[in-house]
XYZ file of C-alpha atoms in Angstrom:
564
model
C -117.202 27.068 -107.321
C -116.543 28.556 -104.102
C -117.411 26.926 -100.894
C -117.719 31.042 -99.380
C -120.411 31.550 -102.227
C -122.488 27.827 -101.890
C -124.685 26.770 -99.022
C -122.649 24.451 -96.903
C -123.875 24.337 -93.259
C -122.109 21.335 -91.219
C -123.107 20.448 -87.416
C -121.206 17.939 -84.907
C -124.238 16.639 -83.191
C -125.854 13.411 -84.152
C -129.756 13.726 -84.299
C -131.304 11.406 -81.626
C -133.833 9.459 -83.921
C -130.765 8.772 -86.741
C -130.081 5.304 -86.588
C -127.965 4.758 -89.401
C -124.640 5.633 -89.708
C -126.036 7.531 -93.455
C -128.989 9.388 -91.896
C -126.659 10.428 -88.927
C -123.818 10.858 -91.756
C -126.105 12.944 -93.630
C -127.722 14.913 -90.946
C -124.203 15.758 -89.941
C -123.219 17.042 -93.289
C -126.200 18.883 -94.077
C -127.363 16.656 -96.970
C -130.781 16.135 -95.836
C -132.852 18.562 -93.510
C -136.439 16.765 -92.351
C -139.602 18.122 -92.989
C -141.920 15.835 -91.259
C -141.863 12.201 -90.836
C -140.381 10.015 -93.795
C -139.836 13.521 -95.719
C -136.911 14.910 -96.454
C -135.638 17.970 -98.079
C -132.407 17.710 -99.970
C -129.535 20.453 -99.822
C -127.942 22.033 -102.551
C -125.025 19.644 -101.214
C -127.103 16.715 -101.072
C -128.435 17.311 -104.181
C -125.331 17.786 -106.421
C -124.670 14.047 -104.675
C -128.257 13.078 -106.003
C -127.783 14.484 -109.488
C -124.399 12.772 -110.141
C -126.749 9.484 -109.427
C -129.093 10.377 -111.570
C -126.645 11.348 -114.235
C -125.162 8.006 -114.675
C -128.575 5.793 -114.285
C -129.701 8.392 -117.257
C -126.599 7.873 -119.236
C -126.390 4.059 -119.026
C -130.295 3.286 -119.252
C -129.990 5.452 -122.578
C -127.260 3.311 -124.303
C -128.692 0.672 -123.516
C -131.811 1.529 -126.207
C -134.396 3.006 -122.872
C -136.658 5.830 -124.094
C -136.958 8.720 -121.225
C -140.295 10.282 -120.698
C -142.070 11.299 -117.464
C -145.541 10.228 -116.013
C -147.618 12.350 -113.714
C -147.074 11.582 -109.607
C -150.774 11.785 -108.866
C -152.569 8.727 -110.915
C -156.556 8.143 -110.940
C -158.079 5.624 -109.110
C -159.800 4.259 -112.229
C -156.673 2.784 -113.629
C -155.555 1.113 -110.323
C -158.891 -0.379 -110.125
C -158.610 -1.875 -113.361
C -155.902 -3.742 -112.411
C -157.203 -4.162 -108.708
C -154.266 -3.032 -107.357
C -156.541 -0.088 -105.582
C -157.364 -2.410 -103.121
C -154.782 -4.914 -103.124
C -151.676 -2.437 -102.537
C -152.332 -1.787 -99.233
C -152.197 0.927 -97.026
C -148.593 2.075 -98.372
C -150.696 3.770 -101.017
C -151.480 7.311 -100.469
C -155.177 8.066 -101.704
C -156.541 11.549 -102.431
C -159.989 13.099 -103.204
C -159.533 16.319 -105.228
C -162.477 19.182 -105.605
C -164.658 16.811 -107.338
C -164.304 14.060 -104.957
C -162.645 12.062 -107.515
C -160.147 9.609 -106.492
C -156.491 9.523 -106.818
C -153.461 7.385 -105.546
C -149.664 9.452 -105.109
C -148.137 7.210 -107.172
C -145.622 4.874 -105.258
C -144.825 2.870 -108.976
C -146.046 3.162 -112.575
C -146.955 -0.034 -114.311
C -150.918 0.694 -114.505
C -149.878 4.634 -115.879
C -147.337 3.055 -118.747
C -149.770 0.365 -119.569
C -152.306 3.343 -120.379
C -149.731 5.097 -122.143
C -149.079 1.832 -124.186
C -152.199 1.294 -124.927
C -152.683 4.973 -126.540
C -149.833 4.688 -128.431
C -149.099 1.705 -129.589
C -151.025 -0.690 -132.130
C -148.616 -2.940 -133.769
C -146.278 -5.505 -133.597
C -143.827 -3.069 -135.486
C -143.529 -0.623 -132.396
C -142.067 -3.191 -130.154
C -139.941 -3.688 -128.861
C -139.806 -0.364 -126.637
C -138.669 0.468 -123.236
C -139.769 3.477 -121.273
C -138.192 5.351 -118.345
C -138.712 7.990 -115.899
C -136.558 9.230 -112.764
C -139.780 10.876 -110.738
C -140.207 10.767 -107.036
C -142.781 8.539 -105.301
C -144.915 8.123 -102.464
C -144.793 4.846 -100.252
C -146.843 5.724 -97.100
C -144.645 3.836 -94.796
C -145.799 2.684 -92.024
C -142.901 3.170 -89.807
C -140.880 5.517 -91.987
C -137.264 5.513 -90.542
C -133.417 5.547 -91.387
C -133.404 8.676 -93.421
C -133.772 8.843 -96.834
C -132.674 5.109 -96.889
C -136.564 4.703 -96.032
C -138.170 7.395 -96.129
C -141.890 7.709 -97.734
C -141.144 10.202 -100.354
C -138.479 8.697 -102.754
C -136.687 9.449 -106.095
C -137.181 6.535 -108.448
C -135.636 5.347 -112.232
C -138.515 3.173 -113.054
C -138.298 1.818 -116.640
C -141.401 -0.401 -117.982
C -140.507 -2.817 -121.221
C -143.246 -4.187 -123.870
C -142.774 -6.986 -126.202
C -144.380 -8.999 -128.851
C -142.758 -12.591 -127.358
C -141.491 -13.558 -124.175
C -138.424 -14.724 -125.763
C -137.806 -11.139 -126.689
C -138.665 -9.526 -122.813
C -135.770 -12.496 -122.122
C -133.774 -11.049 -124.251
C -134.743 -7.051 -122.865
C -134.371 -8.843 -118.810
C -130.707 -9.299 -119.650
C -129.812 -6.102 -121.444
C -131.419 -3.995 -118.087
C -129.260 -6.804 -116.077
C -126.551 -5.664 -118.007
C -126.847 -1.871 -117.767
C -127.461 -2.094 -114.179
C -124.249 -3.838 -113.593
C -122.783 -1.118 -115.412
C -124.409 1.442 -113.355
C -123.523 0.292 -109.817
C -120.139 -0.672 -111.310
C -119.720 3.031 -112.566
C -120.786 4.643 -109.343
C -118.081 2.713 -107.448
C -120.252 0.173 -105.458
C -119.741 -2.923 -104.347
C -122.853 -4.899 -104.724
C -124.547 -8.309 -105.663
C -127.372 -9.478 -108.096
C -129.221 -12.070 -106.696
C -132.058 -14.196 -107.077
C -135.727 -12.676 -105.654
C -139.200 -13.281 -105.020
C -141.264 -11.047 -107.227
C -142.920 -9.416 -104.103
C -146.044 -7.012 -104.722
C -145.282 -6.082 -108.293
C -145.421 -9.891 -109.002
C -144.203 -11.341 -112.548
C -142.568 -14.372 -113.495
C -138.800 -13.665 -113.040
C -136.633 -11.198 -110.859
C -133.648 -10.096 -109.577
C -132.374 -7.632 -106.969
C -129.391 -5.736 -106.909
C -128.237 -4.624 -103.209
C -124.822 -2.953 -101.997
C -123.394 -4.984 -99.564
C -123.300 -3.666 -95.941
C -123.743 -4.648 -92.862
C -125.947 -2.580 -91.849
C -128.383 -4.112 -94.682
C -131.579 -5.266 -94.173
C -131.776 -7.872 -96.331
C -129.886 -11.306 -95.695
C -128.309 -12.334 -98.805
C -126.770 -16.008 -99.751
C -124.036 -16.333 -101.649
C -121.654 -19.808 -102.770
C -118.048 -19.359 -102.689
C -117.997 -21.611 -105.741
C -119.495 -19.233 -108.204
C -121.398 -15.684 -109.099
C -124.957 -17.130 -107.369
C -126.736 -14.980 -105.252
C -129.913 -14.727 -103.703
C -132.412 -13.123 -101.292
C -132.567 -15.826 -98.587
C -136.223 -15.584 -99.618
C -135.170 -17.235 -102.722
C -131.812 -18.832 -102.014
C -131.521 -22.722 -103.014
C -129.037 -24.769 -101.022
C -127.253 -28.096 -102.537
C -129.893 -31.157 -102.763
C -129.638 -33.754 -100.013
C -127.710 -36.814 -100.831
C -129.717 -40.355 -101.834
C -131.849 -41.621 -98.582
C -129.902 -44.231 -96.729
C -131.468 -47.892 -95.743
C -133.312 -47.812 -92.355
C -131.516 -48.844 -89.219
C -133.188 -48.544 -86.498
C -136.699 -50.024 -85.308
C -139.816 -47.700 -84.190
C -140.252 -46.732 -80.802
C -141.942 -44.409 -78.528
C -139.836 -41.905 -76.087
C -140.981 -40.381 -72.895
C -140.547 -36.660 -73.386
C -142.672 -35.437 -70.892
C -141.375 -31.376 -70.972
C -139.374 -31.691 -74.360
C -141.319 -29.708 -76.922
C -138.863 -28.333 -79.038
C -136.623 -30.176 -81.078
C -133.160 -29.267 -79.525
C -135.222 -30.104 -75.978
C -135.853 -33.755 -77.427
C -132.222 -33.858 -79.471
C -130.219 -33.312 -75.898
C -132.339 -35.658 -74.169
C -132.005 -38.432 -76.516
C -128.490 -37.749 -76.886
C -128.576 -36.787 -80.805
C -127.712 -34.868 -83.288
C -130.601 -32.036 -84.122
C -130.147 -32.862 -87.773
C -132.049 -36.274 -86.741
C -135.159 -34.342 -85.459
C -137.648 -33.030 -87.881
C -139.901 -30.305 -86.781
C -144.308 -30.099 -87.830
C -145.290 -27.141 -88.819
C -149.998 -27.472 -88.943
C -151.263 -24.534 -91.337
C -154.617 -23.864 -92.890
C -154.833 -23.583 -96.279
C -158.440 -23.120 -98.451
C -157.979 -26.670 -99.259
C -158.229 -27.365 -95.439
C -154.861 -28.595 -92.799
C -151.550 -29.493 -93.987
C -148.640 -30.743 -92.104
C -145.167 -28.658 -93.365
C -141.948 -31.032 -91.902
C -138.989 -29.441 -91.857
C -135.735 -30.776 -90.623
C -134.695 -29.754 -86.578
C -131.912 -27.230 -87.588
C -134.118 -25.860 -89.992
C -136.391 -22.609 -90.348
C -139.471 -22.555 -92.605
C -139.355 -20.365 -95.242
C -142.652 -18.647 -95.237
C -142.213 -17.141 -98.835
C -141.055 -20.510 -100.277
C -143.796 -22.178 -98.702
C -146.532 -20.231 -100.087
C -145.560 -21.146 -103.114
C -146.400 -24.600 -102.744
C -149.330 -25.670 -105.009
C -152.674 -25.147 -102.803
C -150.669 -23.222 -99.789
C -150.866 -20.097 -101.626
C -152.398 -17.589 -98.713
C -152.466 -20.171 -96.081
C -152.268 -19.758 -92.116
C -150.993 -21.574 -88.842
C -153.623 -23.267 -87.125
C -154.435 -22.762 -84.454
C -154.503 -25.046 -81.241
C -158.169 -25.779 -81.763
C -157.335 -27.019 -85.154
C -154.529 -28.857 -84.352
C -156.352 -30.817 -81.687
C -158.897 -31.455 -84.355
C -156.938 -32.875 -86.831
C -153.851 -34.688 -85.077
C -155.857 -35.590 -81.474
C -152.479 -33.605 -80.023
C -150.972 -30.027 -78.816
C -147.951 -27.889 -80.532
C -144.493 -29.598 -79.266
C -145.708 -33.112 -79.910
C -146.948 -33.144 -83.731
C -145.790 -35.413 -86.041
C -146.986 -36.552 -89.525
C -147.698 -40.583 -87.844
C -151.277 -41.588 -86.429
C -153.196 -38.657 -86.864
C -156.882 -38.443 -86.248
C -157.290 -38.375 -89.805
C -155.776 -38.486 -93.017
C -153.840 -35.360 -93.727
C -151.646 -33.518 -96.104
C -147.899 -33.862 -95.474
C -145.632 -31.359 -97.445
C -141.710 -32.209 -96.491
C -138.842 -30.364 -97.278
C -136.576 -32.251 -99.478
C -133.923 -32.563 -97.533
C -136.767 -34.268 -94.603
C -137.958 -36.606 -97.476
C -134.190 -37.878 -97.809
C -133.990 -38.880 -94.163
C -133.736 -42.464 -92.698
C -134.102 -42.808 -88.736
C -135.889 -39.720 -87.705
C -137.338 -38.274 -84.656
C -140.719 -36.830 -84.741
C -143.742 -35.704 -82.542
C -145.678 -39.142 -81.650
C -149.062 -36.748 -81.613
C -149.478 -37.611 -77.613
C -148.588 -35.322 -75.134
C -145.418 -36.341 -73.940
C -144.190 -38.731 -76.453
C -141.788 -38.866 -79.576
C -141.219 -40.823 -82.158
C -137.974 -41.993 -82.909
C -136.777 -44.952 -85.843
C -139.317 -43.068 -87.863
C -138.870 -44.226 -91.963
C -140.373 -43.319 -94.793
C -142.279 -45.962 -96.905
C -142.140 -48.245 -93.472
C -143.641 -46.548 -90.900
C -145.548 -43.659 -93.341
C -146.201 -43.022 -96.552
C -143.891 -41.064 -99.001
C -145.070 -37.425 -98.293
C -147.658 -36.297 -100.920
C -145.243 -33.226 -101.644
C -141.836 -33.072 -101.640
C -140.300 -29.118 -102.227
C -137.526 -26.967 -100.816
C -139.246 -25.141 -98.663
C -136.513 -24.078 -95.723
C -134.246 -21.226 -95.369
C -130.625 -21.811 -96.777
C -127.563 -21.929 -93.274
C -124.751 -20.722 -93.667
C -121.712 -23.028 -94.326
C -123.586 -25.857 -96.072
C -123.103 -26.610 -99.349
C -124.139 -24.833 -102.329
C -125.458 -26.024 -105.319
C -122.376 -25.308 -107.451
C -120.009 -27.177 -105.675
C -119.265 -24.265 -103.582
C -120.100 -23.057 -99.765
C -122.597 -20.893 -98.848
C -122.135 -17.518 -97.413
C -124.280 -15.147 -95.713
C -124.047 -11.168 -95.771
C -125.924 -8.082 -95.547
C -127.345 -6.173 -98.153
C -129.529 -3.191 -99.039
C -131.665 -3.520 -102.148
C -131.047 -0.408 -104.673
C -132.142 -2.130 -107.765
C -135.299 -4.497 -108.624
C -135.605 -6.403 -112.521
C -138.565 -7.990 -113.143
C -140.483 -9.956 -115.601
C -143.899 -9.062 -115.470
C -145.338 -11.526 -117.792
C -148.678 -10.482 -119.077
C -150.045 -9.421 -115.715
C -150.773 -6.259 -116.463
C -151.458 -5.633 -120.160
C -154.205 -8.222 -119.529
C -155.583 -6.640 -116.612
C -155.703 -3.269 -118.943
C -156.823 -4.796 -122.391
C -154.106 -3.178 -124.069
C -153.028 -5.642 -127.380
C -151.753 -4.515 -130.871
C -151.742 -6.627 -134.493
C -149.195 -9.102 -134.762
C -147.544 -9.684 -137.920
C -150.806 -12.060 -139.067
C -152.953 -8.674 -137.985
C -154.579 -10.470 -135.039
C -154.335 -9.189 -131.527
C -151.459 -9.823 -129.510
C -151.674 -9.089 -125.792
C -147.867 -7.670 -124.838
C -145.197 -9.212 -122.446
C -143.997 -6.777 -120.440
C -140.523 -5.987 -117.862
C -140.180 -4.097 -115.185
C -137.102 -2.188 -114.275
C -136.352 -0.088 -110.877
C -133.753 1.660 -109.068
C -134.175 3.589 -105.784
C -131.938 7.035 -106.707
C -132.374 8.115 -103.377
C -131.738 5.148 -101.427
C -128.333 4.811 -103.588
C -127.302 7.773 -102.019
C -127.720 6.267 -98.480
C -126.198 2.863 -99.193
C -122.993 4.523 -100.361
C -122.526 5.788 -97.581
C -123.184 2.751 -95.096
C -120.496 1.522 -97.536
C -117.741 3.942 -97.655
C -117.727 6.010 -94.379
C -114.935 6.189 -91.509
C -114.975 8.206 -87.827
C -114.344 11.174 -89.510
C -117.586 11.234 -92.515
C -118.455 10.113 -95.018
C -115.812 8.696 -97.620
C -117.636 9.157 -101.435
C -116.496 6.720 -104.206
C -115.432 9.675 -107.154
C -118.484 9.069 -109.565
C -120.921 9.954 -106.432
C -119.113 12.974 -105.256
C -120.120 16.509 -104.471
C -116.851 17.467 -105.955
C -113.819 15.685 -106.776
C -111.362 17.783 -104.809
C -111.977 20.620 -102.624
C -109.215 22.922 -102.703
C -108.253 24.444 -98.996
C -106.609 27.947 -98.916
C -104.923 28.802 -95.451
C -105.611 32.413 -94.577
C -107.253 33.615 -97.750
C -107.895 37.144 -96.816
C -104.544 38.346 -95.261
C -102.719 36.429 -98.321
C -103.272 37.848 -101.924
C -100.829 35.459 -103.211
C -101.677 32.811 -101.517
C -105.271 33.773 -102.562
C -104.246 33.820 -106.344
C -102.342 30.751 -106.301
C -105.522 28.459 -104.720
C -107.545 30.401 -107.588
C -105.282 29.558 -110.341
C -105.565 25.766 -109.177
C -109.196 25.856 -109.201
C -109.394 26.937 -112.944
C -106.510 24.727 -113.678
C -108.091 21.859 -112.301
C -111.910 22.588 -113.657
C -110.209 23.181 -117.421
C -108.894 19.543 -117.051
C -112.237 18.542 -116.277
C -111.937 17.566 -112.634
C -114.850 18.608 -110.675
C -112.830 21.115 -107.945
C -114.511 23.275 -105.117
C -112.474 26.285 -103.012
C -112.702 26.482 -99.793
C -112.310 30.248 -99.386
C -114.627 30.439 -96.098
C -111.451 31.483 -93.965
C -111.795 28.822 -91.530
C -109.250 27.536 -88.884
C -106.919 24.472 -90.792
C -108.930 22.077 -88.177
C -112.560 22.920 -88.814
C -111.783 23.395 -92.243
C -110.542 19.819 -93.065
C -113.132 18.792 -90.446
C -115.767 19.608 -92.727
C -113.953 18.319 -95.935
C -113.670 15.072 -94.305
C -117.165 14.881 -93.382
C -118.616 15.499 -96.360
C -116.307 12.820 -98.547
C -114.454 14.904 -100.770
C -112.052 12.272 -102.301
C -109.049 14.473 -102.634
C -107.680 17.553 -100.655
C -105.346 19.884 -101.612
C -103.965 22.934 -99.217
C -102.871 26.278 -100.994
C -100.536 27.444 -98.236
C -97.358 30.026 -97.936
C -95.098 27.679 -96.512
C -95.876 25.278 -99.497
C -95.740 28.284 -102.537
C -92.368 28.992 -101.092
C -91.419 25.068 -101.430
C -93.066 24.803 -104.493
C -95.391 21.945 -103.526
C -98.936 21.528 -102.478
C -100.275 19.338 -99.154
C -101.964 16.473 -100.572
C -104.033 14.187 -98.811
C -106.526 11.486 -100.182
C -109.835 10.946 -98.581
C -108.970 7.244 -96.985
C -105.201 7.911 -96.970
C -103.444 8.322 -93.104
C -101.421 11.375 -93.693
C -100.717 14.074 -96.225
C -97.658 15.015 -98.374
C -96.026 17.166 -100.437
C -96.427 17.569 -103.691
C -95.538 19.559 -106.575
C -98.149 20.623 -109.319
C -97.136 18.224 -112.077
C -97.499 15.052 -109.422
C -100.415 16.282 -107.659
C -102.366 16.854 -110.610
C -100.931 13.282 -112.056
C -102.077 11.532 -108.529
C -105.616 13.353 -109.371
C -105.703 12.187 -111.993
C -105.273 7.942 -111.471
């Protein structure tokens, strides 16, 4: 290909609402051009970057036993109902009224549209296990769309949707998609994570997110130094608090007449904040609970909801609070309420001896406070705190925290949905069997965009070689006034594309600068200049996309370096 024949159109100015350095990067390189908010269209640049994605999620979700087919984007109403996701998904989803003022939904994911498939297709236990797959663009009507195509509203998607006879076999499916994932990423040069996850909106039993770390991520990720674990701080589990030690101090009542935060009351008393546990009222349809967390601690909303009966649940409000403790936030504590309460403590809370807590008086703390002497055990013990960085993990190791940006979801779904939609088949004793099914995703798009917050310098972007637009771009200096010069950067080109490397020319006559200006921008991993100077040495100027300078080379070593 030649880069005088191919739409290539480069600018130096940064757009004013690109934030990231990939939607700037991207902007800059002509990979994206917007269309209105959240909606992008893709170049023929961007989109031979897009394709070479696509390629290898397509090649590795098909060796690993995934059956391709492709659903429609616009999905009736009826079928969302059925599962009452209509209502339930929010406002992200996109709902139309055609001719006939029938309802439809763009879709923004596909489990209610397989399921129907499924459930036309399939009636016994002999057709399962199956996995299907599509790579179709979505619709997320984001409320803020922003950061290029790294959020955008309008998306491409590999969504792949498993169905089994047993959950022991979806296991068994939940690890091979793990697997070909890991191959994916791994074969488009990323480096990224699996980690634990909450299950989110799509809900199921068990997940796991795969992000490219960056630090531009949104997404804080902990990690232990001891071993692979990895998790969404949503989901991230610290080491468990050592044994409780014997009580040492006697109760007593401190004056803290301004002091309503815990590191207020830790510097007055002269302590540590670890000794300080903070009260946390909420409202929950079982009425008020009292959530105690430690003083150096942050609730973990996510975790928390997942406590039996705080499933939906609220902060209550000052009203409330006076109700039910006879106090004000910044003096609560889980001692002398008005009435008898529920008390959920983190574990690591529930292991402490000689606490400080909120004496439920304006103006007073507790401090001396023990469990099983001065209040009962708490009713519910759970981990229900956000993991800190440096403490220890629970393999023996130290955790970590970094920055991440999620490019791949596994899930299993359970039976969520295949109930919701009736769909069974005959087991092998002919009754009905109601499927287990998995759900598989990975933003095509967004991989595009996390690449490049990976791999990028002051100069462009910097493409791992699976990802890019071509492998080597081929410069010639002067290519109209030379005819040998000319010739010679031709014969490359079809040297290089007969050895199967993926080679552009760069026959646009440009000045040397702007020429490897644009190169650079745009990632090519490997430049090569076609000069006089060098056909009269008998070498070629060689320079690699993150290397500091260029050389000489002749053809046998340059195509050798290529090559590695």
């Amino acid at each position: 290909m030649r880069l005088s024949q191919f739409h290539l159109r480069t600018t130096k100015e940064t757009p004013a609402d690109a934030e990231l350095v990939s939607h700037q990067l991207m902007m800059r390189a002509g990979m994206i051009r917007k269309l209105a908010a959240g909606l992008y269209t893709w170049s023929p640049l961007g989109l031979r970057v897009l394709r070479k994605v696509e390629s290898v999620v397509r090649e590795e979700m098909n060796a690993a036993g995934a059956i391709e087919l492709l659903m429609p984007t616009i999905q009736p109403a009826e079928l969302w109902r059925e599962t009452g996701r209509w209502e339930k998904f929010g406002d992200q989803l996109l709902k139309i009224t055609d001719r006939k003022e029938a309802q439809y939904c763009y879709s923004p994911t596909a489990e209610e549209a397989v399921t129907d498939f499924a459930r036309q297709e399939l009636n016994s236990y002999k057709q399962l296990p199956v996995n299907y797959y599509q790579i179709q663009t979505k619709f997320r009507d984001e409320i803020r769309p922003r950061f290029g195509v790294m959020r955008a509203r309008e998306f491409l998607m590999k969504d792949a949707y498993s169905f089994h006879i047993s959950d022991e076999d979806l296991v068994r499916e939940y690890h091979n998609m793990h697997a070909a994932y890991t191959r994916i990423f791994t074969r488009l040069g990323l480096e990224f994570r699996a980690v634990q996850a909450d299950s989110g909106a799509i809900g199921g039993d068990a997940s796991q997110e795969f992000h490219v770390l960056a630090e531009s991520g949104e997404d804080a990720i902990a990690f232990s130094t001891g071993s692979d674990y990895a998790a969404n701080v949503e989901a991230a589990v610290a080491a468990a608090p050592a044994p409780r030690a014997a009580a040492t101090e006697a109760l007593r009542k401190v004056d803290t007449p301004t002091q309503k935060t815990c590191e207020d009351v830790a510097a007055l008393m002269g302590i540590a904040l670890q000794r300080t546990v903070k009260s946390i009222a909420v409202m929950t349809e079982g009425g008020f609970v009292l959530a105690l967390v430690r003083g150096d601690h942050v609730v973990n909303e996510i975790k928390l909801a997942k406590v039996p009966g705080l499933a939906g649940y609220r902060l209550a409000s000052e009203a409330e609070i006076s109700q039910h403790l006879g106090s004000e936030p910044g003096f609560l504590g889980p001692l002398r309420p008005r009435e008898a309460i529920r008390v959920v403590a983190d574990r690591d809370v529930a292991a402490m001896a000689d606490f400080v807590v909120g004496a439920n008086e304006v103006g007073y703390h507790l401090a001396g406070v023990n469990w099983g002497r001065d209040l009962e055990e708490p009713e519910t013990v759970a981990d229900i705190r956000n993991v800190v960085e440096g403490e220890a993990a629970a393999d023996g190791g130290v955790i970590r925290i970094g920055r991440g940006i999620e490019v791949g979801h596994v899930f299993q779904l359970g039976r969520k949905y295949s109930e919701a939609m009736q769909f069974s088949v005959l087991d092998e004793n002919g009754k009905a069997s109601v499927p287990a099914m998995g759900c598989y995703g990975i933003g095509v798009s967004r991989i595009v965009a996390a690449a490049i917050e990976q791999n990028n310098d002051a100069n462009g972007i910097i493409w791992p070689v699976p990802m890019a637009p071509w492998t080597v771009a081929v410069c010639v200096i002067n290519p109209k006034n030379d005819a040998q010069v000319a010739q010679a950067a031709a014969d490359l080109l079809a040297e290089l594309r007969a050895a199967g490397v993926d080679a552009v020319l760069d026959d646009r006559g440009l000045r040397p600068g702007a020429m490897f200006a644009d190169i650079e921008l745009i990632g090519i991993p490997h430049r090569v200049v076609v000069s006089e100077r060098g056909l009269a040495a008998g070498t070629y100027e060689y320079r690699a996309r993150r290397a500091s300078e260029a050389e000489n080379l002749d053809k046998a070593t340059l195509l050798a370096r290529i090559s590695a």
